[in-house]
Every structure is written in structure tokens, then in C-alpha cells.
PDB file of C-alpha atoms in Angstrom:
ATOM      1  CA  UNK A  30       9.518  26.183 -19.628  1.00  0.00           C
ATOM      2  CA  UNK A  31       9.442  22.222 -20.143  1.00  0.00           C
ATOM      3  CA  UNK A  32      11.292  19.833 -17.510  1.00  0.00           C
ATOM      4  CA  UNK A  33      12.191  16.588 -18.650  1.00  0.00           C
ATOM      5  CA  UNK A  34      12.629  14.525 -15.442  1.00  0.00           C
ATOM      6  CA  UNK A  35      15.320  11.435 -15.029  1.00  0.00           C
ATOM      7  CA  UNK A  36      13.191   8.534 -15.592  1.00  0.00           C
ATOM      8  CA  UNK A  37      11.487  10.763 -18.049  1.00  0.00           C
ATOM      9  CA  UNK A  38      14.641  10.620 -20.699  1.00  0.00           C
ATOM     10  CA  UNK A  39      14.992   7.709 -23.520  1.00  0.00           C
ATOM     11  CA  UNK A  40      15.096   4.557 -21.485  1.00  0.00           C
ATOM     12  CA  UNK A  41      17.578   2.769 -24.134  1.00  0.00           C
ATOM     13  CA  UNK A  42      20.456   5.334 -23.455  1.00  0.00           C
ATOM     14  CA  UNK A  43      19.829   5.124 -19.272  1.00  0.00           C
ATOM     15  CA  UNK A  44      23.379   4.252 -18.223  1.00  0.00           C
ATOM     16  CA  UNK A  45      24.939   6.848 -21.044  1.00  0.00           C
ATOM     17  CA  UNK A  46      24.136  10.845 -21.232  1.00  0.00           C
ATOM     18  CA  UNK A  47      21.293  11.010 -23.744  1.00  0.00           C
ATOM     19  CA  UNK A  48      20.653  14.903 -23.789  1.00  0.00           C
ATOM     20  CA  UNK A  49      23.207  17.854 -23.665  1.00  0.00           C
ATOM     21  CA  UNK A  50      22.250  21.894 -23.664  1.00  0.00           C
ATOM     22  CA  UNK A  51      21.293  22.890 -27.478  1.00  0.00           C
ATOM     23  CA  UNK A  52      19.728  19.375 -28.393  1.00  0.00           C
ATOM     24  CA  UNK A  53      16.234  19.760 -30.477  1.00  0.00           C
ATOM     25  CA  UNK A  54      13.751  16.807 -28.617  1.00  0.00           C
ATOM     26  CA  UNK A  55      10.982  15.465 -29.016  1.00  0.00           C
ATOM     27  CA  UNK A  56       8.939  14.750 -25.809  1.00  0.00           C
ATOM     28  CA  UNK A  57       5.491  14.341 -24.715  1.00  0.00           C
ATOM     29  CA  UNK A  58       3.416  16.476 -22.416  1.00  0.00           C
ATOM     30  CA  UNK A  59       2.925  14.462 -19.204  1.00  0.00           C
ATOM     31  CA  UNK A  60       1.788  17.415 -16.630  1.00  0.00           C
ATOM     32  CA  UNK A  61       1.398  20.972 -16.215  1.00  0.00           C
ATOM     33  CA  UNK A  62       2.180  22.834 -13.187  1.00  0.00           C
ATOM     34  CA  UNK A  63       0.588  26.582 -13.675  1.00  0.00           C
ATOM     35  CA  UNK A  64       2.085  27.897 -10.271  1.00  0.00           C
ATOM     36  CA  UNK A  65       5.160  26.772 -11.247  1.00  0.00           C
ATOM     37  CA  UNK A  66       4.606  27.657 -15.087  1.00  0.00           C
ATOM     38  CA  UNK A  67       6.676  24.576 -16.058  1.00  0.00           C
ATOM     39  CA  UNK A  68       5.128  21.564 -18.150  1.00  0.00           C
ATOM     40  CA  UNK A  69       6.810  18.445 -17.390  1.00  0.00           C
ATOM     41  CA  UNK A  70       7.498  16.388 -20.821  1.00  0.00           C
ATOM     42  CA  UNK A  71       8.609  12.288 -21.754  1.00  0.00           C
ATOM     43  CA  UNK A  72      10.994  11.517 -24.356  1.00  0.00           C
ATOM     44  CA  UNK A  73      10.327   8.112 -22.968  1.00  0.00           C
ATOM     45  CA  UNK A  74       7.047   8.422 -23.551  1.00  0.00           C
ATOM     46  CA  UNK A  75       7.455   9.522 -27.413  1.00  0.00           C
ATOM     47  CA  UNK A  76       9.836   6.579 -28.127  1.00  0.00           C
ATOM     48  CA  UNK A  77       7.092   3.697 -26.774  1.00  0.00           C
ATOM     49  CA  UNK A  78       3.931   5.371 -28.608  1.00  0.00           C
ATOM     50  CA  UNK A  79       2.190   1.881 -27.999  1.00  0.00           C
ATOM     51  CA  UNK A  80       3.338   1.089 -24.465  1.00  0.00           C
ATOM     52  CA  UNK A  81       2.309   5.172 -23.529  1.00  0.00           C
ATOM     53  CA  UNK A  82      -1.076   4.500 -25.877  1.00  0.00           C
ATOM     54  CA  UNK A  83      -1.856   1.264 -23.881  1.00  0.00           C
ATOM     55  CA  UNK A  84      -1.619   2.410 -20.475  1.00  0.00           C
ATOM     56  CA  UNK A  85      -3.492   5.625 -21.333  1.00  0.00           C
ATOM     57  CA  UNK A  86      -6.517   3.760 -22.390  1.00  0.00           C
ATOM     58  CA  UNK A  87      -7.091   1.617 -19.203  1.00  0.00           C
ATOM     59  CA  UNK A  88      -9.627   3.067 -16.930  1.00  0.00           C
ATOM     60  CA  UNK A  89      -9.121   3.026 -12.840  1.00  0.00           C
ATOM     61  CA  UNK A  90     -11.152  -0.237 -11.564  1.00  0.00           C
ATOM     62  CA  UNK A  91     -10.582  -1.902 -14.498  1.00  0.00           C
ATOM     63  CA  UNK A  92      -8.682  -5.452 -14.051  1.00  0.00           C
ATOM     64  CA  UNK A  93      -5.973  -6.788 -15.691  1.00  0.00           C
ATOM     65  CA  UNK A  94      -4.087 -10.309 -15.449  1.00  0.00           C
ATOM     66  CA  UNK A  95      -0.283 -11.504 -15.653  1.00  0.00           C
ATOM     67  CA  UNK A  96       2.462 -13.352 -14.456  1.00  0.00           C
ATOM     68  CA  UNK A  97       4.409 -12.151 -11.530  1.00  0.00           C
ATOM     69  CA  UNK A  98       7.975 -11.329 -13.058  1.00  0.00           C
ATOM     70  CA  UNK A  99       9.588 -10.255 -10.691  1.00  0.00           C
ATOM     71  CA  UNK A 100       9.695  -9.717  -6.791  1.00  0.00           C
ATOM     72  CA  UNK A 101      11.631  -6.782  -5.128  1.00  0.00           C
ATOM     73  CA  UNK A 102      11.599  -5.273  -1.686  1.00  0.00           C
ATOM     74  CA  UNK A 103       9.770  -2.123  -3.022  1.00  0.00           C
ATOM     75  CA  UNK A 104       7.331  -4.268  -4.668  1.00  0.00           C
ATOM     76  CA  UNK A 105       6.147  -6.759  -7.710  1.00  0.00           C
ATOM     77  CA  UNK A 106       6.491  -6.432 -11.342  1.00  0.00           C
ATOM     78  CA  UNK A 107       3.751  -7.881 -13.609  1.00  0.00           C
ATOM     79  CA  UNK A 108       3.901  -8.825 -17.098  1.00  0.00           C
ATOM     80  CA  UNK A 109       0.599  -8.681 -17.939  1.00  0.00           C
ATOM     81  CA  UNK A 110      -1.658 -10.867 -20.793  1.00  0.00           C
ATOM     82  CA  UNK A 111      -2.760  -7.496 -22.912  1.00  0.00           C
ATOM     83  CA  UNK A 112      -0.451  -4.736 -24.600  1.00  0.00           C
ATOM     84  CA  UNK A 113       3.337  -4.370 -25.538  1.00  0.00           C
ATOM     85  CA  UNK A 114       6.268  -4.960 -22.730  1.00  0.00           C
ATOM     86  CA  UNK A 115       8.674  -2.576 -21.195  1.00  0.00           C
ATOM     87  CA  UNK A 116      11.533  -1.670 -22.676  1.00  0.00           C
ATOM     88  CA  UNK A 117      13.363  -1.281 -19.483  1.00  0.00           C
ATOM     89  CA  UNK A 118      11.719  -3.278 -16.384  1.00  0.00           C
ATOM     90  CA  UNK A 119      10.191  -6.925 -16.243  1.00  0.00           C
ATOM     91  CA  UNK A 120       6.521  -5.968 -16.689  1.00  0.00           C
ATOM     92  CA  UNK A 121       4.381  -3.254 -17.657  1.00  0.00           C
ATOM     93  CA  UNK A 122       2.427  -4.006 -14.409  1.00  0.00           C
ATOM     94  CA  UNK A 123       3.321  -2.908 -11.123  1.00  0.00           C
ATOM     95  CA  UNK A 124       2.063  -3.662  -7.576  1.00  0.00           C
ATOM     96  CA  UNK A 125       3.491  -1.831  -4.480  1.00  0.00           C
ATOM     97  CA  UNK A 126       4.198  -3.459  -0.898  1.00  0.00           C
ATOM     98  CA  UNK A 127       0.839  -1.666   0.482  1.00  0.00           C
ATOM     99  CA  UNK A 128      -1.422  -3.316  -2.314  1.00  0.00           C
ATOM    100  CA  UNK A 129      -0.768  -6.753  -1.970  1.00  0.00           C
ATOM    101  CA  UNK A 130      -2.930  -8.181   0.921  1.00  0.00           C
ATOM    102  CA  UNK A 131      -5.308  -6.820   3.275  1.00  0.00           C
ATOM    103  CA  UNK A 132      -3.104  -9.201   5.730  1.00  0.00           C
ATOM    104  CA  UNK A 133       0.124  -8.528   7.438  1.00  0.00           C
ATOM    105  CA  UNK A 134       2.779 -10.569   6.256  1.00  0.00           C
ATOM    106  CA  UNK A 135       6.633 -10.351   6.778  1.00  0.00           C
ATOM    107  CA  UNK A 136       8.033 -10.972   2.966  1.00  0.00           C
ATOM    108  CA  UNK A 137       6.521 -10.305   0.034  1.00  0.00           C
ATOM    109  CA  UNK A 138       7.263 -13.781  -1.103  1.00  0.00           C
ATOM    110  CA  UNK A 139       4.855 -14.956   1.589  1.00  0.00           C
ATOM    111  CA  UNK A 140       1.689 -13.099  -0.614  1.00  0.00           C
ATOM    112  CA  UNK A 141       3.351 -14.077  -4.379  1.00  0.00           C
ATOM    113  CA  UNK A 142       5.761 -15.951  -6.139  1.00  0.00           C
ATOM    114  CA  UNK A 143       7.585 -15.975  -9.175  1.00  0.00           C
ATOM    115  CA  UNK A 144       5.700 -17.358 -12.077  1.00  0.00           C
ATOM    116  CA  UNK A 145       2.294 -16.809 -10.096  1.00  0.00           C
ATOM    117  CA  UNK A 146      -0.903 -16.087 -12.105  1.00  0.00           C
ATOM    118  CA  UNK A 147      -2.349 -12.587 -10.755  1.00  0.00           C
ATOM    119  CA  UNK A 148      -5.125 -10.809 -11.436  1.00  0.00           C
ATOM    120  CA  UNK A 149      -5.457  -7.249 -10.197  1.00  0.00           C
ATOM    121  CA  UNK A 150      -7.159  -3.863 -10.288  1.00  0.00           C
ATOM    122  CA  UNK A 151      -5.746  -1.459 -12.484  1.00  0.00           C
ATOM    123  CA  UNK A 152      -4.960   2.074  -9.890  1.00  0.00           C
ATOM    124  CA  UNK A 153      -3.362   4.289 -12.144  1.00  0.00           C
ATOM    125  CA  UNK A 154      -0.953   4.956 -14.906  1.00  0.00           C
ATOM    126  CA  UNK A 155       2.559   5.788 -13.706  1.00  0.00           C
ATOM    127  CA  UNK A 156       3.938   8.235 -16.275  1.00  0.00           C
ATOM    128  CA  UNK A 157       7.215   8.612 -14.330  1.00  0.00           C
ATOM    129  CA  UNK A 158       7.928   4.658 -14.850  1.00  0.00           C
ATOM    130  CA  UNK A 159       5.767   4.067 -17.746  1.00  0.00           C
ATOM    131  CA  UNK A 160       3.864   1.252 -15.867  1.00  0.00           C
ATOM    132  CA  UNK A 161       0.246   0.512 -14.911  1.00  0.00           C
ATOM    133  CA  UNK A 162       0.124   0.662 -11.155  1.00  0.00           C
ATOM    134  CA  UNK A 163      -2.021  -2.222  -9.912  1.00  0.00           C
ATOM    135  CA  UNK A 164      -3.343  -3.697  -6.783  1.00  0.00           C
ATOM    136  CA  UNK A 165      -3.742  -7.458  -5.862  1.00  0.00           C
ATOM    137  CA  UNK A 166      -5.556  -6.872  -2.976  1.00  0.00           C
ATOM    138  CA  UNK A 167      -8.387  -4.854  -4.593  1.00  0.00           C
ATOM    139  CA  UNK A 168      -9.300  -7.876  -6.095  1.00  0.00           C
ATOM    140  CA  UNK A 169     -10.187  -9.738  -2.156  1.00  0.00           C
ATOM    141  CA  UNK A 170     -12.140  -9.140   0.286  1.00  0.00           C
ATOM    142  CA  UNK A 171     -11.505  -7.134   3.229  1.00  0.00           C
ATOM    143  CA  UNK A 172     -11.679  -8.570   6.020  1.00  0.00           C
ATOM    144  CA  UNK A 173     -11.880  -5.566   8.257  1.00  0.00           C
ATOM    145  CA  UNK A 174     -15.430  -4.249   6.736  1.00  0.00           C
ATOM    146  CA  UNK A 175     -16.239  -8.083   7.288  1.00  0.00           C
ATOM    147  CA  UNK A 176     -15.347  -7.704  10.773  1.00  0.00           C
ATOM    148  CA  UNK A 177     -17.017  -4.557  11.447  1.00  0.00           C
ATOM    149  CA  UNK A 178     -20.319  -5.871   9.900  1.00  0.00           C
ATOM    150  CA  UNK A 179     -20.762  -8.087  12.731  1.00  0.00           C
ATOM    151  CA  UNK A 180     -18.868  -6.120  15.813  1.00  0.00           C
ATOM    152  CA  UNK A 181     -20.317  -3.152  18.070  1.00  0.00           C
ATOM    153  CA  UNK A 182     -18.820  -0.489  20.065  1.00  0.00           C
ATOM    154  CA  UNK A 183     -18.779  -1.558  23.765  1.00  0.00           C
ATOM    155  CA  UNK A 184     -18.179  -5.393  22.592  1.00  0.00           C
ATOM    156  CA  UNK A 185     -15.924  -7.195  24.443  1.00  0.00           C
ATOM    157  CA  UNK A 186     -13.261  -9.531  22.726  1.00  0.00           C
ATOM    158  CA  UNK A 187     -10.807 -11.679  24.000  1.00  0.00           C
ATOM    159  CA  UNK A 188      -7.339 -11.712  21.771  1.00  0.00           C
ATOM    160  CA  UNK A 189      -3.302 -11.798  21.783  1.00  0.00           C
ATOM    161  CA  UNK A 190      -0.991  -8.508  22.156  1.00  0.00           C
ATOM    162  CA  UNK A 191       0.984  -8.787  18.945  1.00  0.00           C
ATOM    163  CA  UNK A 192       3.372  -5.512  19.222  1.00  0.00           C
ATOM    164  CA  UNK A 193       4.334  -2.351  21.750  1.00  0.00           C
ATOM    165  CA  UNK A 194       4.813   1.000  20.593  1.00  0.00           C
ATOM    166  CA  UNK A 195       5.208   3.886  22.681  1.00  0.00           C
ATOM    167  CA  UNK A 196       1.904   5.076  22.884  1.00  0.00           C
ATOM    168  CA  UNK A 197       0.320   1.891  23.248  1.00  0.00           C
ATOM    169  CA  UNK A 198      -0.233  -2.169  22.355  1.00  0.00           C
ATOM    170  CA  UNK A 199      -1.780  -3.492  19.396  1.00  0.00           C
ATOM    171  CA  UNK A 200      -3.703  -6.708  19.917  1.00  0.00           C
ATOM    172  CA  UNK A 201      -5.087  -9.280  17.420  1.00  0.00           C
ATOM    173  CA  UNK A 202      -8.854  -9.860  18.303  1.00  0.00           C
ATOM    174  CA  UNK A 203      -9.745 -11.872  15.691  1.00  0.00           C
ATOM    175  CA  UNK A 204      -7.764 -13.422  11.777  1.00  0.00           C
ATOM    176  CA  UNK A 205      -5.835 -10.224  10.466  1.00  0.00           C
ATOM    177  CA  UNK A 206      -7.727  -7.915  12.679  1.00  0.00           C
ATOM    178  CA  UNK A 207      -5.682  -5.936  15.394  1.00  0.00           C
ATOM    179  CA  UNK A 208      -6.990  -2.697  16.910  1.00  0.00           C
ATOM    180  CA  UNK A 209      -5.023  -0.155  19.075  1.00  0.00           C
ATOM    181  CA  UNK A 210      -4.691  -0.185  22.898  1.00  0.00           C
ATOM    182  CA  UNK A 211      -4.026   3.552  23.944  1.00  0.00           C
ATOM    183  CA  UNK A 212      -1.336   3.551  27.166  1.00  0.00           C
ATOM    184  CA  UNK A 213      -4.032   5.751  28.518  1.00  0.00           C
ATOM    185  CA  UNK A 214      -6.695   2.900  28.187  1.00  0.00           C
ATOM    186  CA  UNK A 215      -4.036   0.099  28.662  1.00  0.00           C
ATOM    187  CA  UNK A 216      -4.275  -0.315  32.346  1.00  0.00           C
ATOM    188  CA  UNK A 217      -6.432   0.583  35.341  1.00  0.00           C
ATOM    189  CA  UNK A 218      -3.857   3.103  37.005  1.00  0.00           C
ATOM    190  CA  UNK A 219      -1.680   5.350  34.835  1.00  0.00           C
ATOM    191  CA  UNK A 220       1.474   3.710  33.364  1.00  0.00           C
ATOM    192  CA  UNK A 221       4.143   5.175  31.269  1.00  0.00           C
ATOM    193  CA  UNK A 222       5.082   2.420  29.426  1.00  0.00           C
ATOM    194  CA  UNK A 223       3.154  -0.671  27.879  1.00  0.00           C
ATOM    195  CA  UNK A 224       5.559  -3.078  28.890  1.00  0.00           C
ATOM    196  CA  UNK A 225       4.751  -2.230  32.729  1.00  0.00           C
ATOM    197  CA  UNK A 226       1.810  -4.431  32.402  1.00  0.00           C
ATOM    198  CA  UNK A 227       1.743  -6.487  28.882  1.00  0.00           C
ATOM    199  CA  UNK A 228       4.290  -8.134  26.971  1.00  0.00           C
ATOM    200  CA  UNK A 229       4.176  -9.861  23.362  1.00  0.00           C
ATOM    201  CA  UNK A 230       1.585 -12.815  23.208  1.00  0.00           C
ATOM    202  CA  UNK A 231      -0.256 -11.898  26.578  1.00  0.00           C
ATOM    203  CA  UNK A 232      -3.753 -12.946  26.281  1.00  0.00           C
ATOM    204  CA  UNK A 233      -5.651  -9.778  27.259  1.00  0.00           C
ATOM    205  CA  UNK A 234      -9.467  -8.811  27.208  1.00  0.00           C
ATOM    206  CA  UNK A 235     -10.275  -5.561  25.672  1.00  0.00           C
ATOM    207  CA  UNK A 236     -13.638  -3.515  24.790  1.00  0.00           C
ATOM    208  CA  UNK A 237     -14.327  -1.856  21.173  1.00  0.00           C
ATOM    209  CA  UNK A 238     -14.179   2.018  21.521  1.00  0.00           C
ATOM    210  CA  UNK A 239     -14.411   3.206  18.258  1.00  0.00           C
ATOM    211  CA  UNK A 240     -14.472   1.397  14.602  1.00  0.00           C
ATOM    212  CA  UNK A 241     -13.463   3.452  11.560  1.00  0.00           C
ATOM    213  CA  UNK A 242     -13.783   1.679   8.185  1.00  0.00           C
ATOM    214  CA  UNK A 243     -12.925   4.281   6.006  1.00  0.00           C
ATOM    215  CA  UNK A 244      -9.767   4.341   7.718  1.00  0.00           C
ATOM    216  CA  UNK A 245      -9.566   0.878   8.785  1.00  0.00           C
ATOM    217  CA  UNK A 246      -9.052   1.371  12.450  1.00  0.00           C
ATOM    218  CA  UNK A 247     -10.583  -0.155  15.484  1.00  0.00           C
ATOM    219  CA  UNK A 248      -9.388   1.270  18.677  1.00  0.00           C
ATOM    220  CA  UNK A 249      -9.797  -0.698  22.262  1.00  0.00           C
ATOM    221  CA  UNK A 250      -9.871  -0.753  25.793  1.00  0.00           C
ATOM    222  CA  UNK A 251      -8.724  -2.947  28.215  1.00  0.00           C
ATOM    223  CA  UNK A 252      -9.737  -0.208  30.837  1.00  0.00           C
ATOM    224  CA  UNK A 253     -13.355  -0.184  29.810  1.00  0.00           C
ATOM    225  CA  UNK A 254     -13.346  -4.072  30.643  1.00  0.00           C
ATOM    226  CA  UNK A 255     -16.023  -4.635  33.126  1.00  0.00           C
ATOM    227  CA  UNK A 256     -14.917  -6.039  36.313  1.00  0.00           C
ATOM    228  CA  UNK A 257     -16.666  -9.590  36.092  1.00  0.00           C
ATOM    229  CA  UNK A 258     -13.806  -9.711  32.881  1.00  0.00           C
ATOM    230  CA  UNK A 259     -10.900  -8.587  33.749  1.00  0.00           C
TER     231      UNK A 259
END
């Protein structure tokens, strides 16, 4: 059995009912699930042979550069220097909120604009949209594994409490690094609530517990602090 999914069907006839029950297709294979027995086919994808035979040929790491199209709350659309366009969206290339900086930021406008020259890592290609998935901040350095080059467990750091959260405070110790303040390690005496003892923009001292770069985290303790700090 073959399942052709929504964004999967001709792209020109979106808005209208392109298929009905009894209509010969032509589609292309795009995945196979066995314990399912289904293969999941693209009539998109045999109606842009170029755009489907572009994307296939790019290789994960590889980078690619384009103009930022367009800007949406989901993400960016790139229209990138090499290959066709798409027949439906703004750009081939695509960039979602999560791969734009290492850095927080409130609004994607803050990281790009429209118009912007980008140049990005290609992730994967998106056979769903027909797009090369791409990230900008693949491209810069991270400034976490900066960070933990030159930091220790047991270090003590002076920084800013930037948000609560139930189980804890996160604090800013140094440019776009924050680590986690567990509620348990938060205060000398049990508390059941962070905003018992710190509020937004409190200058606190805290000690390094743990540092994870795989997974990005460092993880404090203002607990830990030795008394001569505190």
C-alpha cells in the first residue's frame, strides 16, 4: 500500500482537490515503513524532478548561501545562490527557530532580516516540504564549549538571575551562558518556591556542579557557595 501525504500532492493544485479514488498517479518513493507495510510516495516530488534532484545531491555539513526571503514565527525561508526555486514557498532553503543562534533572543528579526546575506549548513532534505533544512548557527561558534574550555566544576561565578521556573532559577554567569539553579540547591534551608529568596535581576553567587557539553547544560549552586562568599 502507497500513502501519498498532504504536502506530498501536486503543489500547483494546493487550494483545489487534485486526486479522487480511481485516479492512475505518478509519485515518487519518499519512505518505506516495513512494520507498517506502507511506502509513502510524492507527486510533488515527480512534478519538480530538478528541485527533488537538487536537494537529493547535497550532503549533511555541506554549506550553502542565500538571501533571507522571508521571516515567519516558525522560522526563515532562504532562497539560496545554487539550484531551481520552489514552486510553492519563498526559498528552497529553510532554517527553523532552534537553528538560528547559539544566543537567546526574543524575535527572530533580532538574529536576521529581510534581504540579509546568509550562509548556512545544509541539515537535511525535507521531503515533506521539498526544502533543504539549514542551520545559521552551525556556521558560529558556540559559545558554551568556549565557556566550558576555560570553567571547572567547584568554580565560583558571580552573575544575574534571568528567569524562575518551578523547580528552580536560571542565572546568566557570563555572555549567553545561563546554567540551572535547582530549588534544592537555591538556598541554605529548604524553600518551596524560588521567589522566597530571588527575584529577576538579583545578583547572586553560585558554584559550577556539573557541565555537560554534549547537552549544553551547566548546572549550579548557590548552596555550595562557601561562606567567605555568600
Amino acid at each position: 500500500m502507497g500513502a501519498v501525504g498532504r504536502l506530498d500532492l501536486p503543489w500547483v493544485q494546493f487550494s483545489a482537490a487534485p486526486v479522487e479514488v480511481g485516479r492512475r498517479i505518478t509519485a515518487e518513493v519518499t519512505a518505506i515503513d516495513l512494520d507498517e507495510g506502507r511506502a509513502w510516495l510524492s507527486m510533488a516530488a515527480t512534478e519538480n524532478p530538478e528541485l527533488w534532484a537538487f536537494l537529493a545531491s547535497l550532503h549533511r555539513g555541506e554549506i550553502l548561501s542565500g538571501t533571507v526571503a522571508a521571516i515567519e514565527r516558525f522560522g526563515v525561508f532562504v532562497a539560496l545562490d545554487d539550484g531551481p526555486g520552489h514552486p510553492v514557498f519563498p526559498g528552497v532553503g529553510f532554517i527553523t527557530v532552534p537553528e538560528l543562534s547559539w544566543r537567546r533572543f526574543e524575535a527572530v528579526s533580532d538574529v536576521v532580516q529581510v534581504g540579509q546575506r546568509v550562509s548556512c549548513e545544509f541539515l537535511q532534505f525535507d521531503t515533506w516540504n521539498g526544502e533543504a533544512r539549514l542551520s545559521l548557527r552551525a556556521t558560529q561558534p558556540d559559545p558554551f564549549q568556549a565557556f566550558a574550555d576555560g570553567i571547572t566544576v567547584g568554580r565560583t561565578l558571580d552573575g544575574q538571575v534571568t528567569k524562575l521556573v518551578p523547580f528552580g532559577v536560571f542565572v546568566q554567569v557570563a555572555d549567553g551562558i545561563e546554567g540551572l539553579v535547582h530549588l534544592r540547591e537555591l538556598a541554605w534551608t529548604p524553600v518551596e518556591a524560588p521567589e522566597e529568596v530571588v527575584r529577576v535581576g538579583d545578583e547572586v553567587t553560585v558554584v559550577v556542579t556539573e557541565i555537560d557539553r554534549e547537552r549544553r547544560r551547566l548546572t549550579l549552586s548557590r548552596r555550595q557557595v562557601s561562606p567567605d562568599r555568600r
